[in-house]
Coordinates of C-alpha atoms in Angstrom, one line a residue:
Chain G
M1 CA -112.6 -46.7 -130.0
G2 CA -114.4 -44.5 -127.6
G3 CA -117.5 -42.1 -128.9
A4 CA -117.6 -38.8 -129.7
V5 CA -115.6 -36.4 -127.9
T6 CA -118.5 -34.9 -125.2
G7 CA -119.8 -31.6 -125.5
S8 CA -117.9 -31.5 -129.5
P9 CA -120.3 -29.6 -131.2
R10 CA -122.0 -30.9 -134.1
V11 CA -121.6 -29.8 -137.8
T12 CA -124.5 -28.7 -138.7
S13 CA -123.8 -26.8 -142.3
L14 CA -120.6 -25.7 -144.4
T15 CA -119.0 -22.4 -144.9
H16 CA -118.5 -21.3 -148.5
K17 CA -114.7 -21.8 -147.2
Q18 CA -115.2 -25.3 -146.4
E19 CA -116.8 -26.1 -149.0
E20 CA -113.9 -24.3 -151.1
R21 CA -111.7 -26.6 -149.3
L22 CA -113.6 -29.9 -149.6
R23 CA -113.8 -29.5 -153.1
E24 CA -109.8 -29.6 -153.2
I25 CA -109.8 -32.2 -151.3
R26 CA -111.7 -34.2 -153.7
D27 CA -109.5 -32.9 -156.7
E28 CA -106.5 -34.3 -154.4
W29 CA -107.9 -37.8 -153.9
L30 CA -109.0 -37.3 -158.2
A31 CA -105.3 -37.2 -158.8
V32 CA -103.8 -39.7 -156.8
Q33 CA -106.1 -42.0 -158.6
V34 CA -104.5 -41.9 -161.6
S35 CA -101.1 -41.0 -160.5
T36 CA -98.0 -43.1 -162.3
D37 CA -95.9 -41.7 -159.9
L38 CA -93.8 -44.5 -157.9
A39 CA -95.0 -45.5 -155.0
D40 CA -93.5 -44.2 -151.6
R41 CA -92.6 -47.3 -150.4
P42 CA -91.9 -45.9 -146.9
A43 CA -94.7 -43.8 -146.4
A44 CA -96.6 -46.8 -147.6
E45 CA -95.2 -49.7 -145.7
E46 CA -95.9 -47.0 -142.3
G47 CA -99.5 -46.3 -143.6
I48 CA -99.8 -50.4 -143.7
R49 CA -98.1 -50.9 -140.1
A50 CA -100.6 -48.4 -138.7
A51 CA -103.8 -49.6 -140.2
Y52 CA -103.1 -53.2 -138.7
E53 CA -102.3 -51.8 -135.2
A54 CA -105.6 -49.9 -135.5
A55 CA -107.5 -52.9 -136.2
G56 CA -105.9 -54.7 -133.3
F57 CA -103.1 -56.7 -135.4
G58 CA -99.2 -56.6 -134.8
A59 CA -97.2 -55.3 -137.4
P60 CA -97.0 -57.9 -140.4
D61 CA -93.6 -59.7 -140.3
F62 CA -93.8 -58.9 -144.0
I63 CA -94.7 -56.8 -146.6
L64 CA -94.5 -57.8 -150.4
W65 CA -94.1 -55.3 -153.6
M66 CA -95.0 -56.3 -156.6
S67 CA -95.0 -54.2 -159.9
S68 CA -98.9 -54.6 -161.0
P69 CA -102.0 -55.3 -158.8
Y70 CA -101.9 -58.6 -161.8
A71 CA -98.3 -59.7 -160.1
G72 CA -100.1 -58.8 -156.6
A73 CA -103.6 -60.2 -157.4
I74 CA -101.1 -63.9 -157.5
A75 CA -99.0 -63.3 -154.7
A76 CA -101.6 -62.8 -152.4
S77 CA -103.1 -66.0 -153.8
I78 CA -100.2 -67.9 -153.5
A79 CA -97.9 -66.0 -151.0
P80 CA -99.6 -68.2 -147.7
G81 CA -98.6 -71.7 -149.3
I82 CA -95.2 -70.5 -150.1
I83 CA -94.7 -69.3 -146.8
C84 CA -95.9 -72.5 -145.2
A85 CA -93.2 -74.3 -147.2
I86 CA -90.1 -72.5 -146.9
S87 CA -87.4 -73.9 -144.7
H88 CA -86.2 -72.0 -142.1
S89 CA -83.2 -70.0 -143.7
V90 CA -82.7 -66.6 -143.6
P91 CA -81.2 -65.4 -146.8
D92 CA -78.5 -62.5 -145.8
G93 CA -78.8 -59.2 -147.8
G94 CA -81.5 -56.7 -147.6
L95 CA -84.5 -57.1 -149.0
A96 CA -84.2 -56.5 -152.8
G97 CA -87.0 -54.9 -154.8
L98 CA -87.1 -57.9 -156.5
G99 CA -91.2 -57.3 -157.2
D100 CA -89.4 -54.8 -159.5
H101 CA -88.3 -56.9 -162.3
T102 CA -90.4 -57.5 -165.2
L103 CA -93.6 -60.6 -166.1
P104 CA -92.0 -62.7 -168.5
C105 CA -94.7 -62.5 -172.4
G106 CA -96.0 -65.9 -172.4
S107 CA -98.3 -68.6 -170.7
F108 CA -100.4 -67.8 -167.5
E109 CA -97.6 -70.4 -166.1
D110 CA -94.8 -68.7 -167.0
Q111 CA -96.0 -65.6 -164.7
F112 CA -97.3 -67.6 -162.4
D113 CA -93.6 -69.1 -161.6
F114 CA -92.3 -66.1 -162.0
V115 CA -94.1 -64.6 -159.1
N116 CA -94.1 -67.6 -157.5
R117 CA -90.3 -67.0 -157.7
Q118 CA -90.4 -63.6 -156.4
V119 CA -92.5 -64.1 -153.2
R120 CA -89.8 -66.6 -151.9
L121 CA -87.2 -64.7 -152.7
Q122 CA -88.4 -61.6 -150.7
V123 CA -89.9 -63.5 -147.8
R124 CA -87.4 -64.6 -144.9
G125 CA -87.4 -66.0 -141.8
Q126 CA -89.8 -68.0 -139.7
V127 CA -92.0 -70.6 -141.1
G128 CA -94.7 -71.6 -139.0
D129 CA -97.8 -73.7 -138.8
R130 CA -100.0 -71.1 -139.4
T131 CA -102.4 -70.7 -141.4
Y132 CA -103.0 -67.3 -143.4
A133 CA -106.0 -65.5 -144.0
P134 CA -107.1 -62.5 -145.3
V135 CA -107.4 -60.0 -142.5
W136 CA -108.7 -57.2 -145.0
Y137 CA -112.4 -57.5 -143.6
R138 CA -110.7 -56.4 -140.1
V139 CA -108.6 -53.9 -141.6
A140 CA -111.3 -52.0 -143.8
G141 CA -113.9 -53.2 -140.8
I142 CA -112.1 -49.8 -139.1
R143 CA -114.4 -47.7 -141.3
W144 CA -117.6 -48.9 -140.0
A145 CA -116.5 -47.6 -136.6
V146 CA -115.5 -44.5 -138.3
D147 CA -118.9 -43.9 -140.3
D148 CA -120.6 -44.2 -136.4
Q149 CA -118.5 -41.5 -135.4
V150 CA -119.2 -39.5 -138.5
R151 CA -123.2 -40.0 -138.1
A152 CA -122.6 -39.1 -134.4
Q153 CA -120.8 -35.9 -135.4
V154 CA -121.7 -34.4 -138.9
D155 CA -125.8 -33.8 -139.7
T156 CA -126.9 -35.9 -143.0
G157 CA -127.3 -32.5 -144.6
V158 CA -123.3 -32.3 -144.3
R159 CA -123.2 -36.1 -145.0
D160 CA -124.7 -36.4 -148.0
W161 CA -123.3 -32.7 -149.6
V162 CA -119.9 -34.7 -149.1
D163 CA -120.6 -37.9 -150.8
A164 CA -122.0 -36.1 -153.6
Q165 CA -119.3 -33.3 -154.0
V166 CA -116.4 -35.4 -152.9
R167 CA -117.2 -39.1 -152.7
N168 CA -119.1 -40.1 -155.5
P169 CA -117.2 -37.6 -158.4
V170 CA -114.2 -39.6 -157.2
R171 CA -115.5 -43.1 -157.0
N172 CA -117.2 -42.4 -161.0
A173 CA -113.5 -40.9 -162.2
G174 CA -112.1 -44.4 -160.2
D175 CA -114.6 -46.6 -161.4
Q176 CA -113.3 -45.8 -165.2
V177 CA -110.0 -47.4 -164.6
N178 CA -110.5 -49.5 -161.5
L179 CA -113.4 -51.9 -163.3
R180 CA -111.0 -52.7 -166.4
V181 CA -107.8 -53.5 -164.1
F182 CA -110.2 -56.0 -161.9
T183 CA -111.8 -57.1 -164.4
S184 CA -108.6 -57.6 -166.9
I185 CA -107.0 -59.5 -163.7
D186 CA -110.1 -61.5 -163.0
D187 CA -110.3 -62.3 -166.7
Q188 CA -106.5 -63.9 -166.6
V189 CA -106.4 -65.7 -163.5
R190 CA -109.7 -67.1 -162.8
G191 CA -110.1 -71.2 -163.2
R192 CA -105.8 -70.6 -162.7
L193 CA -106.2 -69.5 -159.2
G194 CA -109.9 -70.3 -158.1
Q195 CA -111.1 -67.7 -155.9
W196 CA -108.4 -65.4 -155.7
R197 CA -107.8 -62.5 -153.3
A198 CA -109.8 -60.3 -155.0
G199 CA -112.1 -58.4 -152.4
K200 CA -113.9 -55.6 -154.2
S201 CA -112.5 -53.4 -157.3
R202 CA -109.5 -52.5 -154.3
N203 CA -110.1 -48.6 -155.0
E204 CA -109.7 -46.7 -151.7
A205 CA -109.9 -43.3 -152.9
P206 CA -113.4 -42.5 -152.8
Y207 CA -113.6 -43.8 -149.2
C208 CA -110.4 -42.2 -148.0
S209 CA -111.4 -38.7 -149.7
Y210 CA -114.8 -38.9 -147.8
A211 CA -112.6 -39.3 -144.7
A212 CA -110.4 -36.7 -145.7
A213 CA -112.9 -34.5 -145.6
M214 CA -114.7 -35.6 -142.5
R215 CA -111.2 -34.9 -141.0
E216 CA -111.2 -31.1 -142.5
L217 CA -114.7 -30.6 -140.8
G218 CA -112.9 -31.3 -137.9
V219 CA -114.4 -34.4 -137.1
H220 CA -113.0 -36.6 -133.9
G221 CA -111.8 -40.4 -133.5
L222 CA -110.8 -40.9 -137.1
E223 CA -107.0 -41.8 -136.1
P224 CA -107.8 -45.6 -136.9
I225 CA -107.8 -44.7 -140.3
A226 CA -104.9 -42.9 -140.4
G227 CA -102.9 -46.1 -141.7
G228 CA -105.3 -46.8 -144.7
L229 CA -105.4 -43.2 -145.9
Q230 CA -101.5 -43.1 -146.4
V231 CA -101.7 -46.4 -148.0
A232 CA -103.9 -45.4 -151.2
R233 CA -102.0 -41.6 -151.1
H234 CA -98.8 -43.2 -152.0
A235 CA -99.0 -46.5 -153.3
G236 CA -101.5 -48.9 -155.7
W237 CA -103.9 -51.6 -154.9
W238 CA -102.7 -54.4 -151.7
W239 CA -103.9 -56.9 -149.5
A240 CA -103.7 -57.2 -145.8
L241 CA -103.0 -61.1 -144.7
E242 CA -102.2 -62.7 -141.3
D243 CA -98.7 -61.6 -140.7
F244 CA -97.9 -60.3 -144.2
A245 CA -99.0 -57.8 -146.4
V246 CA -99.1 -57.7 -150.9
V247 CA -99.0 -54.2 -151.7
T248 CA -98.2 -53.1 -155.3
D249 CA -96.8 -50.0 -157.3
R250 CA -98.8 -47.9 -159.6
P251 CA -99.0 -47.7 -163.3
E252 CA -96.4 -46.0 -165.2
L253 CA -98.5 -45.1 -167.9
L254 CA -102.1 -44.3 -167.5
E255 CA -103.9 -42.8 -170.7
R256 CA -107.7 -41.4 -170.7
D257 CA -110.1 -39.6 -172.8
I258 CA -112.0 -36.5 -172.1
Q259 CA -114.6 -38.2 -170.3
G260 CA -112.2 -40.0 -168.1
R261 CA -112.3 -43.7 -169.5
L262 CA -109.3 -45.6 -170.5
H263 CA -108.4 -44.9 -173.8
C264 CA -105.1 -44.6 -175.7
A265 CA -105.0 -44.9 -180.1
S266 CA -101.1 -45.8 -179.9
G267 CA -100.1 -48.2 -177.9
P268 CA -101.0 -49.9 -174.3
A269 CA -103.8 -47.5 -172.4
I270 CA -102.4 -48.6 -168.6
R271 CA -99.0 -50.4 -168.0
Y272 CA -96.9 -51.2 -164.9
R273 CA -93.5 -51.5 -164.5
D274 CA -92.9 -55.2 -164.3
G275 CA -95.1 -54.8 -168.0
W276 CA -98.4 -55.7 -167.4
G277 CA -101.4 -53.9 -168.5
F278 CA -103.7 -53.5 -171.4
H279 CA -105.4 -51.8 -174.2
A280 CA -108.6 -49.5 -174.4
W281 CA -110.6 -47.4 -176.5
H282 CA -113.1 -45.1 -175.1
G283 CA -114.0 -47.4 -171.7
T284 CA -113.3 -50.5 -173.1
R285 CA -110.9 -53.3 -172.7
V286 CA -109.6 -54.2 -176.4
P287 CA -106.8 -57.1 -178.0
A288 CA -103.5 -55.5 -178.6
G289 CA -103.7 -55.9 -182.4
L290 CA -106.9 -53.8 -182.5
I291 CA -104.7 -50.6 -181.6
E292 CA -101.4 -51.9 -182.4
D293 CA -102.1 -53.2 -186.1
E294 CA -103.1 -51.2 -189.2
P295 CA -107.4 -50.6 -188.3
W296 CA -109.3 -53.5 -189.4
D297 CA -111.4 -54.6 -191.8
L298 CA -114.6 -56.1 -192.3
P299 CA -114.2 -59.3 -192.0
R300 CA -111.5 -59.3 -189.1
I301 CA -114.0 -57.1 -187.6
V302 CA -117.2 -59.3 -187.8
R303 CA -114.7 -62.3 -186.6
E304 CA -115.0 -60.5 -183.5
R305 CA -116.9 -62.6 -180.9
N306 CA -117.6 -59.4 -178.7
G307 CA -119.6 -56.4 -179.5
E308 CA -118.1 -54.1 -177.5
V309 CA -115.0 -54.5 -179.1
R310 CA -116.2 -54.6 -183.1
R311 CA -117.7 -51.6 -182.0
C312 CA -114.5 -50.2 -181.0
A313 CA -112.7 -51.9 -184.0
V314 CA -115.6 -50.1 -186.3
E315 CA -114.7 -46.4 -184.6
R316 CA -110.6 -47.4 -184.9
A317 CA -111.2 -47.6 -188.7
G318 CA -114.3 -45.1 -189.8
W319 CA -116.5 -45.4 -191.9
E320 CA -114.9 -43.2 -194.8
R321 CA -112.6 -46.3 -194.7
L322 CA -114.9 -49.6 -194.6
E323 CA -117.9 -48.6 -196.5
S324 CA -116.1 -49.8 -199.8
Q325 CA -116.0 -53.2 -198.3
L326 CA -120.1 -53.0 -197.6
G327 CA -120.7 -53.8 -200.6
A328 CA -123.7 -52.3 -203.5
P329 CA -126.0 -49.7 -201.1
V330 CA -129.6 -50.7 -200.8
A331 CA -130.5 -47.6 -201.6
T332 CA -128.8 -44.0 -201.8
A333 CA -130.3 -40.2 -201.8
P334 CA -129.0 -36.7 -201.9
D335 CA -129.3 -35.5 -198.1
P336 CA -132.0 -32.7 -197.7
G337 CA -130.4 -30.0 -196.3
N338 CA -126.8 -31.1 -196.8
P339 CA -125.6 -30.2 -200.4
G340 CA -123.6 -32.4 -202.1
R341 CA -123.5 -35.4 -199.6
H342 CA -125.4 -38.4 -200.2
L343 CA -127.5 -41.0 -197.6
A344 CA -126.5 -44.6 -198.2
L345 CA -128.4 -47.5 -196.9
Y346 CA -126.6 -50.7 -196.7
D347 CA -126.9 -54.2 -195.2
P348 CA -124.3 -54.6 -192.6
P349 CA -121.8 -58.3 -193.3
A350 CA -123.6 -61.0 -190.7
G351 CA -122.4 -60.7 -187.4
L352 CA -121.4 -57.5 -187.2
Y353 CA -124.7 -56.6 -185.1
E354 CA -126.4 -58.8 -183.0
T355 CA -130.0 -58.2 -184.6
P356 CA -131.3 -57.9 -188.1
V357 CA -130.4 -54.0 -188.8
R358 CA -129.6 -51.9 -192.1
L359 CA -127.3 -49.5 -191.9
V360 CA -127.5 -46.0 -192.9
L361 CA -124.2 -43.9 -193.6
M362 CA -124.4 -39.8 -193.9
T363 CA -122.0 -37.2 -193.8
N364 CA -121.6 -34.5 -191.5
G365 CA -122.6 -31.4 -192.3
S366 CA -120.0 -29.2 -190.8
P367 CA -116.3 -30.1 -190.8
D368 CA -115.4 -31.4 -187.5
R369 CA -112.0 -29.7 -186.1
S370 CA -109.3 -31.4 -188.5
G371 CA -111.3 -29.8 -191.2
A372 CA -112.1 -33.2 -192.0
E373 CA -115.9 -34.8 -193.8
R374 CA -116.9 -37.4 -191.6
R375 CA -119.1 -40.4 -192.7
Y376 CA -121.0 -41.9 -189.7
A377 CA -123.2 -45.0 -189.8
E378 CA -126.6 -45.7 -188.1
T379 CA -128.8 -48.7 -187.4
V380 CA -132.0 -49.1 -188.5
P381 CA -135.1 -52.0 -188.7
A382 CA -133.9 -54.0 -191.3
E383 CA -137.6 -53.6 -193.1
I384 CA -136.6 -49.9 -194.1
S385 CA -135.7 -49.6 -197.8
N386 CA -134.6 -46.1 -198.3
P387 CA -132.2 -43.8 -196.5
L388 CA -135.0 -41.3 -195.9
T389 CA -137.2 -43.0 -194.6
A390 CA -134.0 -44.5 -192.2
Q391 CA -133.2 -41.0 -191.4
A392 CA -137.0 -39.9 -190.6
W393 CA -137.5 -43.3 -188.2
A394 CA -134.5 -42.4 -186.3
Y395 CA -135.7 -38.5 -185.7
G396 CA -139.3 -40.6 -185.5
V397 CA -140.7 -38.0 -187.5
P398 CA -142.9 -38.4 -190.7
E399 CA -140.5 -39.0 -193.8
A400 CA -141.9 -35.5 -195.3
A401 CA -140.6 -33.8 -192.1
Y402 CA -137.2 -34.8 -192.8
A403 CA -137.2 -34.6 -196.7
A404 CA -138.3 -30.9 -196.0
T405 CA -134.4 -30.5 -194.0
Q406 CA -133.6 -26.8 -195.0
R407 CA -130.2 -26.7 -193.3
R408 CA -127.6 -29.1 -192.0
T409 CA -124.8 -27.7 -190.0
Chain M
M1 CA -138.4 -6.8 -186.0
A2 CA -135.1 -8.7 -184.2
S3 CA -132.1 -7.5 -186.2
P4 CA -130.2 -10.2 -187.9
M5 CA -127.3 -12.1 -185.3
T6 CA -124.0 -12.9 -187.3
Y7 CA -121.8 -16.0 -186.3
G8 CA -119.7 -13.9 -183.8
Q9 CA -122.0 -12.6 -182.0
A10 CA -124.3 -16.0 -181.6
L11 CA -121.2 -17.8 -180.8
S12 CA -120.1 -15.4 -178.3
L13 CA -123.4 -16.0 -176.5
A14 CA -122.3 -19.6 -175.7
S15 CA -118.4 -17.9 -175.4
V16 CA -117.2 -20.2 -177.9
P17 CA -115.1 -19.4 -180.8
V18 CA -115.9 -19.4 -184.2
P19 CA -115.2 -22.7 -186.3
A20 CA -112.8 -22.5 -189.1
H21 CA -115.3 -23.2 -191.8
L22 CA -117.6 -20.0 -190.7
Q23 CA -117.1 -16.2 -191.2
A24 CA -118.0 -14.8 -187.9
S25 CA -119.3 -11.4 -189.6
A26 CA -121.7 -13.6 -191.8
E27 CA -125.2 -13.8 -190.7
V28 CA -126.6 -16.8 -189.0
P29 CA -129.5 -17.9 -191.2
V30 CA -133.2 -17.4 -189.9
L31 CA -135.4 -20.4 -191.0
L32 CA -139.1 -21.7 -190.4
G33 CA -138.7 -24.8 -191.4
V34 CA -137.3 -28.2 -190.3
Q35 CA -133.3 -27.7 -189.3
A36 CA -130.7 -30.1 -188.2
Q37 CA -127.7 -29.5 -186.4
G38 CA -125.8 -32.4 -185.2
D39 CA -127.7 -35.1 -184.3
L40 CA -130.6 -32.7 -183.2
L41 CA -133.9 -31.9 -185.5
I42 CA -135.6 -28.9 -185.3
V43 CA -139.0 -29.9 -186.4
P44 CA -141.8 -26.9 -187.1
L45 CA -144.6 -28.6 -184.6
R46 CA -147.7 -29.5 -187.0
M47 CA -144.9 -30.9 -189.3
A48 CA -143.7 -33.4 -186.4
Y49 CA -146.9 -35.2 -186.7
D50 CA -148.6 -36.9 -189.6
G51 CA -152.3 -37.5 -189.8
G52 CA -152.3 -40.6 -187.8
H53 CA -151.0 -39.0 -184.8
R54 CA -152.4 -36.3 -182.6
V55 CA -150.0 -33.5 -181.9
P56 CA -149.3 -33.5 -177.7
A57 CA -150.7 -30.1 -175.9
W58 CA -147.2 -29.4 -174.8
P59 CA -146.7 -26.7 -172.2
A60 CA -145.9 -23.1 -172.4
G61 CA -142.1 -23.4 -171.4
N62 CA -140.2 -20.8 -169.2
P63 CA -138.5 -17.8 -171.5
V64 CA -134.5 -18.9 -171.9
G65 CA -133.0 -16.0 -170.1
A66 CA -129.5 -14.3 -170.8
A67 CA -128.1 -17.7 -170.0
G68 CA -130.1 -20.0 -172.2
V69 CA -130.7 -23.3 -171.6
Q70 CA -128.2 -26.1 -172.2
V71 CA -130.9 -28.2 -174.4
V72 CA -128.7 -31.3 -174.8
R73 CA -125.1 -32.7 -173.5
G74 CA -123.0 -34.7 -175.7
E75 CA -121.5 -37.6 -173.8
S76 CA -119.1 -38.8 -176.3
T77 CA -117.3 -35.5 -176.6
G78 CA -118.5 -33.4 -173.5
N79 CA -120.4 -31.0 -176.4
T80 CA -123.6 -28.9 -175.3
H81 CA -126.2 -27.4 -177.6
W82 CA -127.5 -24.4 -176.4
L83 CA -130.5 -22.3 -176.9
H84 CA -130.7 -18.5 -176.6
A85 CA -132.9 -15.6 -177.8
G86 CA -131.4 -13.8 -180.5
F87 CA -131.6 -9.5 -180.2
D88 CA -135.1 -8.1 -179.4
S89 CA -136.3 -11.7 -178.7
P90 CA -137.5 -12.0 -174.3
G91 CA -140.0 -13.9 -175.5
V92 CA -138.3 -17.2 -176.4
A93 CA -139.0 -20.3 -174.3
F94 CA -138.4 -23.2 -174.1
H95 CA -140.1 -26.2 -172.3
S96 CA -137.8 -29.2 -171.5
A97 CA -139.5 -32.4 -172.2
G98 CA -137.1 -35.3 -170.2
T99 CA -135.2 -37.7 -171.6
G100 CA -137.2 -39.4 -174.8
Q101 CA -136.9 -38.8 -178.3
V102 CA -138.3 -35.3 -177.7
V103 CA -135.8 -33.0 -176.0
G104 CA -138.2 -30.1 -176.0
V105 CA -140.4 -27.4 -177.6
L106 CA -139.6 -23.9 -178.3
T107 CA -141.8 -21.4 -179.0
V108 CA -140.5 -18.2 -180.7
P109 CA -143.2 -15.0 -181.1
A110 CA -143.7 -12.8 -184.2
G111 CA -141.2 -10.9 -184.7
Q112 CA -138.4 -12.4 -182.8
T113 CA -135.4 -14.7 -183.5
A114 CA -134.2 -17.9 -181.6
M115 CA -130.4 -19.4 -181.8
L116 CA -129.6 -23.1 -181.3
I117 CA -125.7 -22.9 -180.8
H118 CA -123.2 -25.7 -180.7
T119 CA -119.9 -25.2 -178.6
D120 CA -118.0 -27.5 -181.2
E121 CA -118.1 -27.5 -185.1
H122 CA -121.5 -27.4 -185.7
G123 CA -121.7 -23.4 -185.2
A124 CA -125.5 -21.9 -184.9
N125 CA -128.9 -22.6 -186.8
G126 CA -131.5 -19.8 -186.4
I127 CA -135.3 -20.0 -185.6
G128 CA -137.5 -17.8 -186.8
P129 CA -141.1 -17.3 -185.4
G130 CA -143.1 -20.6 -184.9
T131 CA -143.9 -23.2 -182.3
Y132 CA -140.9 -26.2 -182.6
E133 CA -139.9 -29.4 -181.0
I134 CA -136.2 -30.3 -181.2
R135 CA -136.0 -33.9 -181.3
R136 CA -132.9 -36.1 -180.8
K137 CA -132.4 -39.6 -183.0
R138 CA -132.4 -43.1 -182.2
E139 CA -130.3 -46.2 -183.1
Q140 CA -132.0 -50.1 -183.4
A141 CA -129.1 -52.1 -183.0
H142 CA -129.4 -54.1 -179.8
K143 CA -132.7 -52.0 -179.2
P144 CA -133.4 -48.7 -180.0
R145 CA -131.5 -46.7 -178.2
L146 CA -130.6 -42.7 -178.2
V147 CA -127.8 -41.2 -180.4
E148 CA -124.9 -39.9 -178.4
D149 CA -123.6 -36.5 -179.8

């Protein structure tokens, strides 16, 4: 990797047209991050081979395809052992897309065996005494050399603009999905596989968007990351190990809310073609039953140990349904400025909240878009004994001020 | 004296269609007392503090201008509250107070009006002459935190 081309001009500022083009690049990578298209396997494999070469390795002997990052994580962790153990028969026939089969439901052991079989069947050829070590740090390490090129050719102000306008928006959007996928896999395999080959959250898109932006600005010496960019554009997570790679397909279903968080009120929020996936409510992973079953009642909600999941269950059920399960209110009062509506103060059931609180229930001042009156609940200190005091506390004003509310919209 | 403004006129300031439950030709009530819009409370300054607490010396604020001021951003919904001057109200000013419970301080000179407009269902609240704090709610659970609209 040579230095910057001598005499090439530094990029010191951006034209309006360049800014527009860079925003387009940002949007391209935002779309790539949430794509549910089938991976382009030849393109991804070509990218993988180029990435290995750029890192100074020969092309990998095997490229193993799995249909989900979960199966991929297991495969990347167990494949070295399998490859060492396999004896030298070369199966005939082509490399069938065996990673496409469906993960069995049931125990981790069943799924482990399934992936074990998949890897064995996809691997052919030689056995060695080699130890297979993750070489991701070398393949990813290309970045640092590339960053040197960028620093040498692009002024700080421009780099900061690209970070703020391209890379960070891509990262923030991507994190919404990738961190949930990562922790979901981690929860399921940690303790079974020990240190699985997680690396980081495996989302290459933010860095790719940054590199693509720099390429667009004419920065030289970026060829080494071309392979990595190509894989990120055409496939899902992947792992680079010595002599072989594990690469995964993209999800077949990915549902998000208006803020870009994983969310689906009618089924899994994310699902891959081997069946792996999970449910989510406005960015929180939740058990399937929270979405698929009838909304939980208060006793069921209180049994849930995770506070964030409880909050989701409450939101899904809605206070219109749950209020009657609270028992008698501590006190009620007409809501000033909100004619015909009332406030109600309750003691919540034990275990619903982590600290002592009371709940004040109120009705919206304007119907929502569906025309519905909604009931909302907010928490206030447990010492509060009437709903007007509760609302006044919530706004931080004297009770007389809240009581004087003339109009609520 | 500022002319009255209808819902249709007020909501067009924020480029928002009139919600189904409101009549576009109806006048937006202009009030001088305490009003609520979603999670926000508009409180005359003298009423926001009782005897035991000193009223803060808020700075005067800047004129809201033709584009209005985005008073607060609704995180969960993407909806926002916009503050605009009513008709013939060039002196309406807003001081943005930061991220605490007081969102900001609104000043409406004599004879003028301000409009607080919501981009979704809450419609508009008209505010007459006076100085007001616009406050957001807080919750107790876990520790007191600000309610997201």
